Amino acid sequence: MFVSHLQCSSCSSEFDAAAVNSVCTRCGKALLVRYNLLAARTSVAKDTFSRRNGSMWKYRELLPVFEERNIVSLGEGSTPLVRLEATGNMLGLSNLWLKDEAANPTGSFKARGMSVAISKAKELGILEVAAPSAGNAGGALAAYAGRAGMRAHVFMPRDTPRANIDEARAFGADVELVDGTIADAAKRMAEMNRNAQWFDCSTLKEPYRLEGKKTMGFEIAEQFREGLPDVIVYPTGGGTGLIGMWKAFDELEQLGWISSKRPQMVVVQSSGCAPIVRAFGKHEAVSTQWDNAKTIASGLRVPKAFADHLILKVLYESGGAAVAVDDDAIVQDMKHLALVEGLFVCPEGAATLSGLRRLVERGLVGQDNSILLLNTGSGYKYAELFSSTR
Ligand SMILES: *Cc1c(COP(=O)(O)O)cnc(C)c1O
Ligand SMILES: [Zn+2]
């Protein structure tokens, strides 16, 4: 266990990792878990993790839970890396891959984050948790909280896909439906949680979901043995996965296990809600709220990400790109991946292929580049989209 402290992502203030913390009490921004990587470097061998099998908890030395008995796991992570040969041929790309996060418990990569968040909450003695969710976060929170014997409160936009609402309720959460977007759901939650009786598990308002998502970066480094991919295409809502992968690469480099060569990170959003794409286009450090956010890719329907400054920083540091794609293109690519690759992906995952098509059109990726698409969840929760005629 190598956690040293929590550090503000903006003003660098430090906080005690053994205490309950949410955001920075000085400036209100997200807190990041810091590790004593020098100590880890001397006592953890480079091949420690690649020799282990099992869930993402095989990276436990680089995760923030102190006692193994507090780990709440359903076997998340260790998701397959699938080669997209036919799709690559079609696009003139010789090295195209997809990491399939649909294989996670509760059918999305939200399981990674919630497994760590709930494990740590348990360790800190928290009994009641809450989060707003436009899709998979609610179900994942509910599943892990229920398993840990905690009460979960989930606030969802009324038009959240049915499967997400039903699963959250099935896992025992108290679910309230709210008119509007996830931003409105968050407002309603703040009203109901005025006395902070529930621990807030909103995206990046506690430090630990990010640590769970970080394990995607560890797995990618392990799966791409010859070196990290040249390009990673990520469907971005709140940005936890993108920021988490980047944090993983930073930590691996500090451990001396990978070189400083980094992928170009690419954000894909829906043209119905693309605040990060807009801010990136103007070279801005933060985004502005997207009005009338609307997209079938419910995980991307985030009008303003709380940690937008971190998402944009990753894009600028990595020399990346940000592209918006239409919902019609997303549905076409859901159908394409099912038909050609045997993958039943969520709209957010399909958006990465639609985004890649834009990159190819603009000549932003090379034919021999190794390119990794992230499919963040299962299409089964959105099955009706496959039968639609759009
Ligand atoms: C939450 C979610 C996203 C967005 O993830 P962030 O890391 O918050 O940007 C993408 N796809 C799916 C399926 C999701 O559930
Ligand atoms: Zn701060």
Tab-separated table of C-alpha atoms and ligand atoms in Angstrom:
chain	number	residue	atom	x	y	z
A	1	MET	CA	0.000	0.000	0.000
A	2	PHE	CA	1.742	3.120	-1.240
A	3	VAL	CA	-0.805	5.937	-0.899
A	4	SER	CA	0.899	9.044	0.440
A	5	HIS	CA	-1.800	11.739	0.340
A	6	LEU	CA	-4.539	13.428	-1.674
A	7	GLN	CA	-3.619	16.432	-3.770
A	8	CYS	CA	-5.795	19.097	-5.366
A	9	SER	CA	-5.693	18.916	-9.163
A	10	SER	CA	-5.759	22.694	-9.358
A	11	CYS	CA	-4.104	24.433	-6.364
A	12	SER	CA	-1.984	21.440	-5.237
A	13	SER	CA	-3.162	21.641	-1.599
A	14	GLU	CA	-2.620	18.371	0.218
A	15	PHE	CA	-5.105	16.325	2.243
A	16	ASP	CA	-5.038	13.257	4.453
A	17	ALA	CA	-5.861	10.057	2.568
A	18	ALA	CA	-7.010	8.346	5.757
A	19	ALA	CA	-9.850	10.851	6.255
A	20	VAL	CA	-13.129	11.353	4.382
A	21	ASN	CA	-12.558	13.924	1.627
A	22	SER	CA	-14.607	15.030	-1.342
A	23	VAL	CA	-13.210	18.032	-3.233
A	24	CYS	CA	-10.505	20.559	-2.353
A	25	THR	CA	-11.682	22.660	0.594
A	26	ARG	CA	-9.576	25.605	-0.632
A	27	CYS	CA	-10.613	25.890	-4.282
A	28	GLY	CA	-13.390	23.328	-4.806
A	29	LYS	CA	-11.622	21.326	-7.522
A	30	ALA	CA	-11.052	17.567	-7.817
A	31	LEU	CA	-8.640	15.733	-5.529
A	32	LEU	CA	-6.199	13.150	-6.866
A	33	VAL	CA	-4.685	10.215	-4.984
A	34	ARG	CA	-0.894	10.416	-4.812
A	35	TYR	CA	1.335	7.417	-4.211
A	36	ASN	CA	4.853	7.017	-2.990
A	37	LEU	CA	5.996	5.669	-6.337
A	38	LEU	CA	9.678	5.757	-5.440
A	39	ALA	CA	9.004	3.276	-2.646
A	40	ALA	CA	6.804	1.205	-4.949
A	41	ARG	CA	9.560	1.193	-7.532
A	42	THR	CA	11.997	-0.456	-5.173
A	43	SER	CA	9.635	-3.027	-3.678
A	44	VAL	CA	7.300	-3.986	-6.547
A	45	ALA	CA	8.891	-5.816	-9.471
A	46	LYS	CA	8.026	-4.704	-12.985
A	47	ASP	CA	6.300	-7.941	-13.911
A	48	THR	CA	4.315	-8.229	-10.653
A	49	PHE	CA	0.999	-7.345	-12.258
A	50	SER	CA	1.387	-9.052	-15.623
A	51	ARG	CA	2.054	-12.315	-13.750
A	52	ARG	CA	-1.182	-12.077	-11.810
A	53	ASN	CA	-4.587	-13.092	-13.106
A	54	GLY	CA	-7.944	-11.854	-12.003
A	55	SER	CA	-9.808	-8.605	-11.692
A	56	MET	CA	-8.422	-5.070	-11.769
A	57	TRP	CA	-7.674	-5.541	-8.065
A	58	LYS	CA	-4.528	-7.312	-9.162
A	59	TYR	CA	-3.170	-3.737	-9.270
A	60	ARG	CA	-3.980	-3.325	-5.569
A	61	GLU	CA	-0.543	-1.906	-4.690
A	62	LEU	CA	-1.385	1.056	-6.930
A	63	LEU	CA	-4.946	1.403	-5.658
A	64	PRO	CA	-6.040	3.334	-2.565
A	65	VAL	CA	-7.711	0.690	-0.372
A	66	PHE	CA	-5.603	0.000	2.742
A	67	GLU	CA	-7.087	-3.328	3.883
A	68	GLU	CA	-7.891	-6.126	1.472
A	69	ARG	CA	-10.960	-7.123	3.467
A	70	ASN	CA	-12.606	-3.806	2.503
A	71	ILE	CA	-12.492	-4.566	-1.218
A	72	VAL	CA	-15.966	-4.779	-2.757
A	73	SER	CA	-15.547	-6.572	-6.069
A	74	LEU	CA	-17.671	-8.334	-8.661
A	75	GLY	CA	-14.693	-9.205	-10.849
A	76	GLU	CA	-14.325	-5.942	-12.759
A	77	GLY	CA	-11.606	-5.188	-15.288
A	78	SER	CA	-9.301	-7.511	-17.247
A	79	THR	CA	-11.433	-6.758	-20.288
A	80	PRO	CA	-10.553	-8.110	-23.720
A	81	LEU	CA	-8.590	-6.308	-26.379
A	82	VAL	CA	-10.204	-7.122	-29.722
A	83	ARG	CA	-8.622	-6.543	-33.101
A	84	LEU	CA	-10.925	-4.801	-35.605
A	85	GLU	CA	-9.409	-6.215	-38.735
A	86	ALA	CA	-12.339	-5.882	-41.115
A	87	THR	CA	-13.152	-2.367	-39.943
A	88	GLY	CA	-9.488	-1.431	-40.142
A	89	ASN	CA	-9.268	-2.710	-43.720
A	90	MET	CA	-12.319	-0.696	-44.601
A	91	LEU	CA	-10.746	2.489	-43.242
A	92	GLY	CA	-7.270	1.747	-44.586
A	93	LEU	CA	-5.865	1.240	-41.078
A	94	SER	CA	-3.625	-1.730	-40.387
A	95	ASN	CA	-3.553	-1.635	-36.600
A	96	LEU	CA	-7.020	-1.002	-35.178
A	97	TRP	CA	-8.122	-2.295	-31.764
A	98	LEU	CA	-11.033	-2.052	-29.384
A	99	LYS	CA	-10.953	-2.553	-25.630
A	100	ASP	CA	-14.299	-4.026	-24.719
A	101	GLU	CA	-15.497	-2.667	-21.404
A	102	ALA	CA	-18.913	-4.241	-21.977
A	103	ALA	CA	-17.456	-7.305	-20.274
A	104	ASN	CA	-17.539	-5.557	-16.886
A	105	PRO	CA	-20.054	-6.316	-14.102
A	106	THR	CA	-23.205	-4.174	-14.599
A	107	GLY	CA	-22.254	-3.974	-18.296
A	108	SER	CA	-20.051	-0.910	-18.319
A	109	PHE	CA	-16.710	0.465	-17.218
A	110	LYS	CA	-18.503	2.419	-14.473
A	111	ALA	CA	-18.004	-0.772	-12.456
A	112	ARG	CA	-14.272	-0.078	-12.198
A	113	GLY	CA	-14.770	3.326	-10.636
A	114	MET	CA	-17.595	2.322	-8.356
A	115	SER	CA	-15.787	-0.765	-7.100
A	116	VAL	CA	-12.941	1.419	-5.825
A	117	ALA	CA	-15.203	4.245	-4.604
A	118	ILE	CA	-17.429	1.911	-2.598
A	119	SER	CA	-14.504	-0.116	-1.254
A	120	LYS	CA	-12.878	3.069	-0.012
A	121	ALA	CA	-16.181	4.404	1.336
A	122	LYS	CA	-16.567	1.171	3.271
A	123	GLU	CA	-13.052	1.530	4.633
A	124	LEU	CA	-13.858	5.078	5.732
A	125	GLY	CA	-17.019	3.957	7.521
A	126	ILE	CA	-19.493	5.592	5.134
A	127	LEU	CA	-23.008	4.101	5.239
A	128	GLU	CA	-24.968	6.102	2.692
A	129	VAL	CA	-23.953	7.282	-0.789
A	130	ALA	CA	-25.534	9.287	-3.598
A	131	ALA	CA	-24.891	10.278	-7.212
A	132	PRO	CA	-26.639	11.792	-10.197
A	133	SER	CA	-26.461	9.577	-13.277
A	134	ALA	CA	-27.637	9.765	-16.868
A	135	GLY	CA	-26.858	6.148	-17.516
A	136	ASN	CA	-24.576	3.452	-16.191
A	137	ALA	CA	-23.144	5.143	-13.095
A	138	GLY	CA	-26.407	4.756	-11.174
A	139	GLY	CA	-26.607	1.008	-11.684
A	140	ALA	CA	-22.953	0.473	-10.861
A	141	LEU	CA	-23.163	2.601	-7.719
A	142	ALA	CA	-26.297	0.755	-6.647
A	143	ALA	CA	-24.766	-2.678	-7.217
A	144	TYR	CA	-21.571	-2.055	-5.254
A	145	ALA	CA	-23.275	-0.063	-2.495
A	146	GLY	CA	-25.883	-2.784	-2.065
A	147	ARG	CA	-23.209	-5.446	-1.933
A	148	ALA	CA	-21.381	-3.443	0.755
A	149	GLY	CA	-24.590	-3.047	2.764
A	150	MET	CA	-24.818	0.691	2.083
A	151	ARG	CA	-27.855	2.669	1.101
A	152	ALA	CA	-27.609	4.340	-2.349
A	153	HIS	CA	-29.564	7.354	-3.644
A	154	VAL	CA	-29.535	7.880	-7.397
A	155	PHE	CA	-30.916	10.907	-9.259
A	156	MET	CA	-31.570	10.327	-12.954
A	157	PRO	CA	-32.976	12.314	-15.851
A	158	ARG	CA	-36.462	11.022	-16.581
A	159	ASP	CA	-35.417	9.996	-20.112
A	160	THR	CA	-32.493	7.849	-18.964
A	161	PRO	CA	-32.571	4.461	-20.769
A	162	ARG	CA	-35.083	2.181	-19.049
A	163	ALA	CA	-32.510	-0.526	-18.344
A	164	ASN	CA	-30.385	1.906	-16.321
A	165	ILE	CA	-33.307	2.944	-14.140
A	166	ASP	CA	-34.514	-0.618	-13.653
A	167	GLU	CA	-31.099	-2.014	-12.758
A	168	ALA	CA	-30.436	0.728	-10.196
A	169	ARG	CA	-33.763	-0.050	-8.524
A	170	ALA	CA	-33.165	-3.800	-8.732
A	171	PHE	CA	-29.856	-3.316	-6.912
A	172	GLY	CA	-31.800	-1.654	-4.121
A	173	ALA	CA	-31.077	2.024	-4.750
A	174	ASP	CA	-33.556	4.725	-4.000
A	175	VAL	CA	-34.018	6.245	-7.506
A	176	GLU	CA	-35.568	9.647	-8.150
A	177	LEU	CA	-36.344	10.712	-11.732
A	178	VAL	CA	-35.809	14.378	-12.560
A	179	ASP	CA	-36.850	16.486	-15.571
A	180	GLY	CA	-33.853	17.667	-17.597
A	181	THR	CA	-30.252	16.480	-17.847
A	182	ILE	CA	-27.732	15.104	-15.384
A	183	ALA	CA	-27.037	18.728	-14.385
A	184	ASP	CA	-30.658	19.040	-13.211
A	185	ALA	CA	-30.429	15.680	-11.473
A	186	ALA	CA	-27.315	16.936	-9.667
A	187	LYS	CA	-29.182	20.064	-8.564
A	188	ARG	CA	-32.036	17.996	-7.201
A	189	MET	CA	-29.583	15.791	-5.370
A	190	ALA	CA	-27.899	18.834	-3.799
A	191	GLU	CA	-31.308	20.008	-2.544
A	192	MET	CA	-32.089	16.631	-1.013
A	193	ASN	CA	-28.603	16.293	0.443
A	194	ARG	CA	-28.378	19.745	2.020
A	195	ASN	CA	-27.109	18.335	5.282
A	196	ALA	CA	-24.546	16.182	3.487
A	197	GLN	CA	-25.997	13.106	5.122
A	198	TRP	CA	-25.055	11.093	2.023
A	199	PHE	CA	-21.505	10.812	0.712
A	200	ASP	CA	-21.380	12.408	-2.752
A	201	CYS	CA	-20.106	9.940	-5.376
A	202	SER	CA	-20.583	12.311	-8.336
A	203	THR	CA	-17.938	12.176	-11.057
A	204	LEU	CA	-14.661	13.497	-9.618
A	205	LYS	CA	-16.301	14.898	-6.490
A	206	GLU	CA	-14.636	12.110	-4.583
A	207	PRO	CA	-11.075	10.969	-5.361
A	208	TYR	CA	-11.568	7.223	-5.815
A	209	ARG	CA	-13.726	6.504	-8.851
A	210	LEU	CA	-10.850	7.920	-10.875
A	211	GLU	CA	-8.516	5.344	-9.355
A	212	GLY	CA	-10.764	2.558	-10.588
A	213	LYS	CA	-10.911	3.970	-14.106
A	214	LYS	CA	-7.144	4.350	-13.996
A	215	THR	CA	-6.821	0.573	-14.157
A	216	MET	CA	-7.864	0.746	-17.832
A	217	GLY	CA	-4.565	2.511	-18.441
A	218	PHE	CA	-2.648	-0.201	-16.578
A	219	GLU	CA	-4.368	-2.902	-18.614
A	220	ILE	CA	-3.711	-1.092	-21.892
A	221	ALA	CA	-0.013	-0.843	-21.015
A	222	GLU	CA	-0.014	-4.564	-20.276
A	223	GLN	CA	-1.991	-5.542	-23.370
A	224	PHE	CA	0.110	-3.423	-25.753
A	225	ARG	CA	3.388	-5.087	-24.892
A	226	GLU	CA	5.306	-3.320	-27.661
A	227	GLY	CA	4.406	0.103	-26.254
A	228	LEU	CA	1.261	2.145	-25.756
A	229	PRO	CA	-0.994	2.695	-28.765
A	230	ASP	CA	-0.363	5.811	-30.862
A	231	VAL	CA	-3.942	7.009	-30.545
A	232	ILE	CA	-6.664	6.342	-27.958
A	233	VAL	CA	-10.202	7.368	-28.860
A	234	TYR	CA	-12.455	7.921	-25.860
A	235	PRO	CA	-16.172	8.777	-25.606
A	236	THR	CA	-16.158	11.621	-23.131
A	237	GLY	CA	-18.840	12.689	-20.693
A	238	GLY	CA	-17.408	13.578	-17.309
A	239	GLY	CA	-13.963	12.507	-18.497
A	240	THR	CA	-13.020	10.147	-15.677
A	241	GLY	CA	-11.757	7.438	-17.996
A	242	LEU	CA	-9.623	9.795	-20.051
A	243	ILE	CA	-8.103	11.500	-17.021
A	244	GLY	CA	-7.684	8.124	-15.338
A	245	MET	CA	-5.803	6.530	-18.236
A	246	TRP	CA	-3.498	9.529	-18.402
A	247	LYS	CA	-2.850	9.285	-14.656
A	248	ALA	CA	-2.053	5.594	-15.085
A	249	PHE	CA	0.499	6.367	-17.805
A	250	ASP	CA	2.075	9.037	-15.562
A	251	GLU	CA	2.384	6.587	-12.698
A	252	LEU	CA	3.814	3.827	-14.898
A	253	GLU	CA	6.391	6.240	-16.247
A	254	GLN	CA	7.362	7.318	-12.728
A	255	LEU	CA	7.708	3.648	-11.851
A	256	GLY	CA	10.112	3.385	-14.772
A	257	TRP	CA	7.992	0.728	-16.443
A	258	ILE	CA	7.105	2.639	-19.617
A	259	SER	CA	8.880	5.316	-21.621
A	260	SER	CA	7.696	8.896	-21.936
A	261	LYS	CA	6.063	8.114	-25.304
A	262	ARG	CA	2.347	8.740	-24.917
A	263	PRO	CA	-0.715	8.163	-27.050
A	264	GLN	CA	-2.526	11.081	-28.602
A	265	MET	CA	-5.760	11.196	-26.648
A	266	VAL	CA	-8.910	11.859	-28.653
A	267	VAL	CA	-12.202	12.989	-27.148
A	268	VAL	CA	-15.389	12.033	-28.964
A	269	GLN	CA	-18.699	13.651	-28.062
A	270	SER	CA	-22.119	13.777	-29.653
A	271	SER	CA	-22.892	16.837	-31.767
A	272	GLY	CA	-25.944	17.234	-29.505
A	273	CYS	CA	-23.681	17.806	-26.493
A	274	ALA	CA	-20.073	18.681	-27.263
A	275	PRO	CA	-18.790	21.199	-24.701
A	276	ILE	CA	-15.252	19.782	-24.667
A	277	VAL	CA	-15.011	19.731	-28.465
A	278	ARG	CA	-16.125	23.365	-28.533
A	279	ALA	CA	-13.634	24.429	-25.861
A	280	PHE	CA	-10.799	22.496	-27.531
A	281	GLY	CA	-11.592	24.197	-30.861
A	282	LYS	CA	-11.094	27.565	-29.173
A	283	HIS	CA	-7.973	26.428	-27.279
A	284	GLU	CA	-9.683	27.186	-24.003
A	285	ALA	CA	-8.632	25.846	-20.609
A	286	VAL	CA	-12.200	25.220	-19.429
A	287	SER	CA	-15.522	24.580	-21.162
A	288	THR	CA	-18.804	26.417	-20.977
A	289	GLN	CA	-22.184	24.839	-20.328
A	290	TRP	CA	-23.839	23.244	-23.399
A	291	ASP	CA	-27.471	24.300	-23.672
A	292	ASN	CA	-30.233	21.863	-24.663
A	293	ALA	CA	-27.941	18.870	-24.446
A	294	LYS	CA	-29.484	16.026	-26.365
A	295	THR	CA	-28.073	12.689	-27.520
A	296	ILE	CA	-28.916	8.990	-27.476
A	297	ALA	CA	-25.457	8.398	-26.029
A	298	SER	CA	-26.657	9.085	-22.502
A	299	GLY	CA	-23.198	8.788	-20.954
A	300	LEU	CA	-22.073	11.685	-23.153
A	301	ARG	CA	-24.940	13.928	-22.162
A	302	VAL	CA	-22.911	15.989	-19.714
A	303	PRO	CA	-23.473	19.717	-20.427
A	304	LYS	CA	-20.445	20.770	-18.378
A	305	ALA	CA	-17.945	18.341	-16.934
A	306	PHE	CA	-16.862	19.178	-13.385
A	307	ALA	CA	-13.239	18.361	-14.284
A	308	ASP	CA	-13.266	19.922	-17.763
A	309	HIS	CA	-9.932	21.610	-17.011
A	310	LEU	CA	-8.314	18.188	-16.533
A	311	ILE	CA	-9.866	16.735	-19.707
A	312	LEU	CA	-8.602	19.677	-21.760
A	313	LYS	CA	-5.182	19.499	-20.137
A	314	VAL	CA	-4.840	15.855	-21.217
A	315	LEU	CA	-5.836	16.803	-24.776
A	316	TYR	CA	-3.264	19.609	-24.958
A	317	GLU	CA	-0.477	17.613	-23.272
A	318	SER	CA	-1.007	14.618	-25.536
A	319	GLY	CA	-1.317	16.613	-28.752
A	320	GLY	CA	-4.741	15.052	-29.100
A	321	ALA	CA	-7.962	16.008	-30.805
A	322	ALA	CA	-11.662	16.383	-30.076
A	323	VAL	CA	-14.438	15.531	-32.522
A	324	ALA	CA	-18.219	15.598	-32.434
A	325	VAL	CA	-20.358	13.023	-34.241
A	326	ASP	CA	-24.073	12.896	-35.030
A	327	ASP	CA	-26.400	10.440	-33.335
A	328	ASP	CA	-27.312	8.963	-36.735
A	329	ALA	CA	-23.661	8.121	-37.353
A	330	ILE	CA	-23.475	6.560	-33.892
A	331	VAL	CA	-26.424	4.261	-34.590
A	332	GLN	CA	-24.925	3.283	-37.953
A	333	ASP	CA	-21.695	2.351	-36.230
A	334	MET	CA	-23.485	0.366	-33.512
A	335	LYS	CA	-25.006	-1.669	-36.322
A	336	HIS	CA	-21.705	-1.870	-38.179
A	337	LEU	CA	-19.789	-3.208	-35.174
A	338	ALA	CA	-22.503	-5.784	-34.520
A	339	LEU	CA	-22.664	-6.943	-38.119
A	340	VAL	CA	-18.987	-6.931	-39.018
A	341	GLU	CA	-17.155	-7.451	-35.729
A	342	GLY	CA	-19.633	-9.374	-33.582
A	343	LEU	CA	-19.670	-6.610	-30.984
A	344	PHE	CA	-22.919	-5.369	-29.441
A	345	VAL	CA	-21.679	-2.001	-28.211
A	346	CYS	CA	-23.296	0.939	-26.463
A	347	PRO	CA	-23.815	4.181	-28.412
A	348	GLU	CA	-20.922	5.822	-26.558
A	349	GLY	CA	-18.599	3.043	-27.713
A	350	ALA	CA	-19.869	3.219	-31.288
A	351	ALA	CA	-19.217	6.979	-31.209
A	352	THR	CA	-15.487	6.256	-31.050
A	353	LEU	CA	-15.670	4.565	-34.456
A	354	SER	CA	-17.728	7.437	-35.863
A	355	GLY	CA	-15.095	9.789	-34.427
A	356	LEU	CA	-12.282	7.750	-35.938
A	357	ARG	CA	-13.913	8.109	-39.357
A	358	ARG	CA	-13.686	11.914	-38.899
A	359	LEU	CA	-10.005	11.629	-37.958
A	360	VAL	CA	-9.312	9.532	-41.058
A	361	GLU	CA	-11.167	12.026	-43.278
A	362	ARG	CA	-9.096	14.854	-41.842
A	363	GLY	CA	-5.856	12.907	-42.236
A	364	LEU	CA	-5.196	13.053	-38.499
A	365	VAL	CA	-4.217	9.383	-38.155
A	366	GLY	CA	-1.585	7.447	-40.054
A	367	GLN	CA	-2.290	4.158	-41.805
A	368	ASP	CA	0.147	2.247	-39.593
A	369	ASN	CA	-0.728	3.970	-36.321
A	370	SER	CA	-1.895	1.646	-33.604
A	371	ILE	CA	-5.304	2.967	-32.704
A	372	LEU	CA	-7.382	1.942	-29.726
A	373	LEU	CA	-11.111	2.553	-29.455
A	374	LEU	CA	-12.741	2.284	-26.039
A	375	ASN	CA	-16.100	0.575	-25.972
A	376	THR	CA	-17.271	1.746	-22.592
A	377	GLY	CA	-20.345	-0.433	-22.192
A	378	SER	CA	-22.745	-3.026	-23.429
A	379	GLY	CA	-25.300	-2.409	-26.144
A	380	TYR	CA	-27.824	-4.649	-24.420
A	381	LYS	CA	-29.052	-1.772	-22.270
A	382	TYR	CA	-29.884	0.139	-25.452
A	383	ALA	CA	-31.106	-2.796	-27.538
A	384	GLU	CA	-34.019	-0.809	-28.985
A	385	LEU	CA	-31.550	1.345	-30.921
A	386	PHE	CA	-30.540	-1.659	-33.025
A	387	SER	CA	-34.078	-2.158	-34.283
A	388	SER	CA	-34.657	1.527	-35.007
A	389	THR	CA	-34.763	2.564	-38.640
A	390	ARG	CA	-32.817	5.812	-38.206
B	1	LIG	C1	-20.278	7.299	-18.143
B	1	LIG	C2	-20.095	6.769	-19.497
B	1	LIG	C3	-19.249	7.402	-20.425
B	1	LIG	C4	-18.512	8.670	-20.110
B	1	LIG	O1	-17.498	8.402	-19.219
B	1	LIG	P1	-16.609	9.532	-18.536
B	1	LIG	O2	-15.394	8.839	-18.092
B	1	LIG	O3	-17.406	10.104	-17.429
B	1	LIG	O4	-16.327	10.548	-19.582
B	1	LIG	C5	-19.069	6.791	-21.650
B	1	LIG	N1	-19.712	5.648	-21.969
B	1	LIG	C6	-20.534	5.026	-21.116
B	1	LIG	C7	-21.206	3.770	-21.546
B	1	LIG	C8	-20.757	5.551	-19.852
B	1	LIG	O5	-21.565	4.909	-19.011
B	2	ZN	ZN	-7.526	23.266	-4.580
